[in-house]
Amino acid sequence: MVADKFTRRIHLAMVLTSALGLQLAISHGELGYWWQWLEVALVGAVAWLCARYMAPSDPIRDKRVMGLLLAVVAGHFVMEQVLYQTMPRAGQLFEGQMSLSLRNLMIASLAFRAEKRIANLATLTSLALMAVSVFMSVYWSVTICGIVYAVLGVGYLVTSYWERISGRFPEGTKSEIPRGAVGLAFCLAVFLAAAAIGIAGTNHATRALAGFMPSSGGNQISDSRSQGGVGDGDDLVQGTKDAMSFGPTESEVFLESKMPSLFDVFNDTYDAPIVKKTARQKAVSLPRSEMEHRHSRVATTKSKGNDFSLLRKNEARRQKSLDDKKSPALFYVKGRVPLHLRTTIYDHFDGVNLQAAESHQEPPIKLIKENGVPWYHVSCPLSDEHIHSTEEHLLKFINLKTDRIPAPARLARFQIKDVDREEMFGLATDGHPRITVDFIPQLTVMRVQSSLVSSPTLLGDYATSKFRQSISVPDHEASIASIRELAHEWTSDLPPGWQQIAAVRDRLRSEYKSAPNSQLSEEVEFPVESFLLETKQGPDYLFATATSLLLRELGYSSRVVSGFYADPQNFDVGTWQTPVFKDNVHFWVEVSWDGKVWHPVEPTPGYELLAPRLTPWQRLHAVCLAAGKWCVSNWIPLSIGAVLMVAVCALFKRLADVVLRLANRYVRFGSERNRVLWTAKLMQWRARLQGRRRPQGQTFTKWIQECSQPISPEFIAATNWALYSPTLSCPLSHAEIGRVCDEAFTTLVHSPSLKNPASSSKELL
């Protein structure tokens, strides 16, 4: 038995460190999701409550304890199957399920660690799980957990051995556990581990583990829940954090394949454009431009990839076969989502067609090496004081054929490992970054870094001043009266700046409906007017174009952009990646106060922009604010629930009496002996609720006679027979047993509350 308090604390720390290490290993070095920790808390709480109220004298032989330990193991397997049926990518492979089930067994065993054999079970389980965590992961946080566990394990062995030999010292010898030495060793080990990691860095290695179980490790058997390895499974692009093992070789730069082109993807998503009309009555330039007059006719570009018509034919969707790889994704995003990735910039609009500019004034991309690593820097002139944080994402190209680099808003720089030739990248005619070969090769991994700006910054004095200075109201002849009136109506009571931009965005998101499959009639002269004033529903490109025109009428520089939307609903918890499919093609808007830094605006309902990371205090504030709003909006059911809870607390004992009486009367267990024992057990439960537990060592019949009104001799005789006469027949008939048990329980309920000294009980039943 673990007796010393210091030893028990070390044992508890070992188990918790093992549980933390396992969680970090299966969550790729992070803490994972709150519901995973909720499972640990529930298992520990249930085990503690059972240990307290069962009070087993011999847990290793108690069937209830063994049943509980088996239940927490089997319960996780059941939960995994439910997850697999509802969210296939949210589950674990068999080895992960086994590890988490053993973790539950280890946590539940803590409640019964007074029994030496159960304590040893928890210790050995923690050792096995810690070893699995270290071997299955290469994350520095797991390594630290392994070092801490090793030191704690040595301390546990030392203190346990010291306890065993403490009784063998000569009389008068002072024998204490060397706590100081154990604590010093612990601190020294943690310090050395932190120093080693700081010196060596936290780079990771790619591992491919092929085995007999389904995985993505190259064993010809794949599983959607795979979490590591490389090969031929669904988890093809998992790799490690950097996943540079999938980078292109020199021969792959000119790879040919059957991948769909970017324009094919757009056509498959939005259907083909209708035949263009020969005449246009309205011509509008979206951004503020000093090079040409606003109402001048914009020539239609001859490049089909840079021209997008708002009027589409409702053709059958053309499905491209992706023969090169099993994955249906065009590419994968590793990092926080949602994420907007721009590929095309539309600067002009002739009433029906969005057209890309044929020239730009953006500075060229610069190649800069940092510590020998090549980075391609893009012009993003934002001062550090206005940048909230820098966000990094990995893009892993699988089935997309394009020379455009999918770029997040405010792209600062990007890289492909070992690609250090400046002529490999440049700017397209519309100013968007591109690779100078035909398309980005398959299996290329690109790292992109972008700057995030918070809403308070955009609402601040600096941004407001910049927006006011950039406002240039369009000529009356070039503007559209109906759209101008609508824009001023929506922003009439707001000062110029981001507040007006946000008002236009919010109005569209709240009062208009996203209808991706809706089609406008080919006879519509101006689709945006029809969308804003009549239908009030449509695809995302109508939302984007309408927003840009509304902002233009207010004098802001705006442009429509298209690209891809990394949807959080597609986020894979197994690989921590988000696949981007053909259906994720999307349009949105960007605004600028200087024509150099463009800020995204998302007007389409159902789509969200990536928000900057919150500090712990900001998260707490956001949670409290959201909880407060929810309580205000649901005050009626909350009030009813509160009244019911108060009523239940006030009438708890009476309600418990009703429930126990019904259980005594209608729950049957077959034999007369079980019937009597069931009633006796319910009596003890009811007495505990009243604070009158049966004292240890006192027989049930003597105790029930003391704490209740006179109990019928028939029930006393039946109880003695059920407890102590296993071979004799029942002294009462089956009908009499039921009547006697009901009367005895009713007598206990109506007995006055007698004071009975509380002490720890020992169950005889």
JSON list of C-alpha atoms in Angstrom, two decimals, residues 231 233-239 243 245-247 252 255-261 265 321-334 394-402 406 439-446 564 577-582:
[
{"chain": "A", "resi": 231, "resn": "GLY", "atom": "CA", "xyz": [2.59, 6.61, -48.69]},
{"chain": "A", "resi": 233, "resn": "GLY", "atom": "CA", "xyz": [-3.30, 6.25, -48.04]},
{"chain": "A", "resi": 234, "resn": "ASP", "atom": "CA", "xyz": [-5.91, 8.98, -47.70]},
{"chain": "A", "resi": 235, "resn": "ASP", "atom": "CA", "xyz": [-3.46, 10.85, -45.50]},
{"chain": "A", "resi": 236, "resn": "LEU", "atom": "CA", "xyz": [-1.03, 11.26, -48.38]},
{"chain": "A", "resi": 237, "resn": "VAL", "atom": "CA", "xyz": [0.08, 14.77, -47.48]},
{"chain": "A", "resi": 238, "resn": "GLN", "atom": "CA", "xyz": [0.37, 14.40, -43.70]},
{"chain": "A", "resi": 239, "resn": "GLY", "atom": "CA", "xyz": [4.14, 14.19, -43.28]},
{"chain": "A", "resi": 243, "resn": "ALA", "atom": "CA", "xyz": [6.26, 18.20, -44.80]},
{"chain": "A", "resi": 245, "resn": "SER", "atom": "CA", "xyz": [9.63, 15.55, -48.08]},
{"chain": "A", "resi": 246, "resn": "PHE", "atom": "CA", "xyz": [6.97, 16.29, -50.69]},
{"chain": "A", "resi": 247, "resn": "GLY", "atom": "CA", "xyz": [8.91, 19.16, -52.27]},
{"chain": "A", "resi": 252, "resn": "GLU", "atom": "CA", "xyz": [9.10, 17.77, -61.59]},
{"chain": "A", "resi": 255, "resn": "LEU", "atom": "CA", "xyz": [5.70, 17.73, -64.96]},
{"chain": "A", "resi": 256, "resn": "GLU", "atom": "CA", "xyz": [2.75, 17.07, -67.26]},
{"chain": "A", "resi": 257, "resn": "SER", "atom": "CA", "xyz": [-0.46, 15.56, -65.92]},
{"chain": "A", "resi": 258, "resn": "LYS", "atom": "CA", "xyz": [-4.23, 15.38, -66.33]},
{"chain": "A", "resi": 259, "resn": "MET", "atom": "CA", "xyz": [-4.89, 17.95, -63.62]},
{"chain": "A", "resi": 260, "resn": "PRO", "atom": "CA", "xyz": [-7.67, 20.47, -64.31]},
{"chain": "A", "resi": 261, "resn": "SER", "atom": "CA", "xyz": [-6.55, 24.01, -64.98]},
{"chain": "A", "resi": 265, "resn": "VAL", "atom": "CA", "xyz": [-12.14, 24.57, -61.97]},
{"chain": "A", "resi": 321, "resn": "SER", "atom": "CA", "xyz": [-11.34, 12.86, -63.39]},
{"chain": "A", "resi": 322, "resn": "LEU", "atom": "CA", "xyz": [-8.36, 13.17, -61.09]},
{"chain": "A", "resi": 323, "resn": "ASP", "atom": "CA", "xyz": [-6.32, 10.17, -62.07]},
{"chain": "A", "resi": 324, "resn": "ASP", "atom": "CA", "xyz": [-3.00, 11.32, -60.72]},
{"chain": "A", "resi": 325, "resn": "LYS", "atom": "CA", "xyz": [-3.81, 10.92, -57.04]},
{"chain": "A", "resi": 326, "resn": "LYS", "atom": "CA", "xyz": [-6.51, 9.33, -54.93]},
{"chain": "A", "resi": 327, "resn": "SER", "atom": "CA", "xyz": [-7.26, 12.50, -53.04]},
{"chain": "A", "resi": 328, "resn": "PRO", "atom": "CA", "xyz": [-10.10, 14.59, -54.57]},
{"chain": "A", "resi": 329, "resn": "ALA", "atom": "CA", "xyz": [-8.63, 17.76, -53.07]},
{"chain": "A", "resi": 330, "resn": "LEU", "atom": "CA", "xyz": [-7.01, 20.38, -55.28]},
{"chain": "A", "resi": 331, "resn": "PHE", "atom": "CA", "xyz": [-4.60, 21.24, -52.50]},
{"chain": "A", "resi": 332, "resn": "TYR", "atom": "CA", "xyz": [-4.32, 21.15, -48.72]},
{"chain": "A", "resi": 333, "resn": "VAL", "atom": "CA", "xyz": [-3.92, 23.97, -46.23]},
{"chain": "A", "resi": 334, "resn": "LYS", "atom": "CA", "xyz": [-2.09, 23.36, -42.99]},
{"chain": "A", "resi": 394, "resn": "LEU", "atom": "CA", "xyz": [1.53, 25.46, -45.64]},
{"chain": "A", "resi": 395, "resn": "LEU", "atom": "CA", "xyz": [-0.04, 24.87, -49.07]},
{"chain": "A", "resi": 396, "resn": "LYS", "atom": "CA", "xyz": [0.34, 21.35, -50.47]},
{"chain": "A", "resi": 397, "resn": "PHE", "atom": "CA", "xyz": [-0.63, 21.11, -54.11]},
{"chain": "A", "resi": 398, "resn": "ILE", "atom": "CA", "xyz": [-2.20, 17.86, -55.26]},
{"chain": "A", "resi": 399, "resn": "ASN", "atom": "CA", "xyz": [-4.53, 18.27, -58.24]},
{"chain": "A", "resi": 400, "resn": "LEU", "atom": "CA", "xyz": [-4.51, 21.97, -59.18]},
{"chain": "A", "resi": 401, "resn": "LYS", "atom": "CA", "xyz": [-2.98, 23.15, -62.43]},
{"chain": "A", "resi": 402, "resn": "THR", "atom": "CA", "xyz": [-2.20, 26.86, -62.17]},
{"chain": "A", "resi": 406, "resn": "PRO", "atom": "CA", "xyz": [-2.91, 31.08, -53.84]},
{"chain": "A", "resi": 439, "resn": "PHE", "atom": "CA", "xyz": [1.94, 25.49, -63.35]},
{"chain": "A", "resi": 440, "resn": "ILE", "atom": "CA", "xyz": [2.90, 24.69, -59.77]},
{"chain": "A", "resi": 441, "resn": "PRO", "atom": "CA", "xyz": [4.07, 21.04, -59.80]},
{"chain": "A", "resi": 442, "resn": "GLN", "atom": "CA", "xyz": [2.19, 18.31, -58.00]},
{"chain": "A", "resi": 443, "resn": "LEU", "atom": "CA", "xyz": [3.27, 17.50, -54.43]},
{"chain": "A", "resi": 444, "resn": "THR", "atom": "CA", "xyz": [4.85, 20.93, -54.05]},
{"chain": "A", "resi": 445, "resn": "VAL", "atom": "CA", "xyz": [4.78, 22.28, -50.51]},
{"chain": "A", "resi": 446, "resn": "MET", "atom": "CA", "xyz": [4.73, 26.07, -50.28]},
{"chain": "A", "resi": 564, "resn": "PHE", "atom": "CA", "xyz": [-10.34, 29.56, -52.86]},
{"chain": "A", "resi": 577, "resn": "GLN", "atom": "CA", "xyz": [-5.17, 20.04, -42.39]},
{"chain": "A", "resi": 578, "resn": "THR", "atom": "CA", "xyz": [-7.99, 21.44, -44.49]},
{"chain": "A", "resi": 579, "resn": "PRO", "atom": "CA", "xyz": [-8.56, 20.02, -47.99]},
{"chain": "A", "resi": 580, "resn": "VAL", "atom": "CA", "xyz": [-9.65, 22.54, -50.61]},
{"chain": "A", "resi": 581, "resn": "PHE", "atom": "CA", "xyz": [-11.96, 21.14, -53.30]},
{"chain": "A", "resi": 582, "resn": "LYS", "atom": "CA", "xyz": [-13.36, 22.47, -56.57]}
]
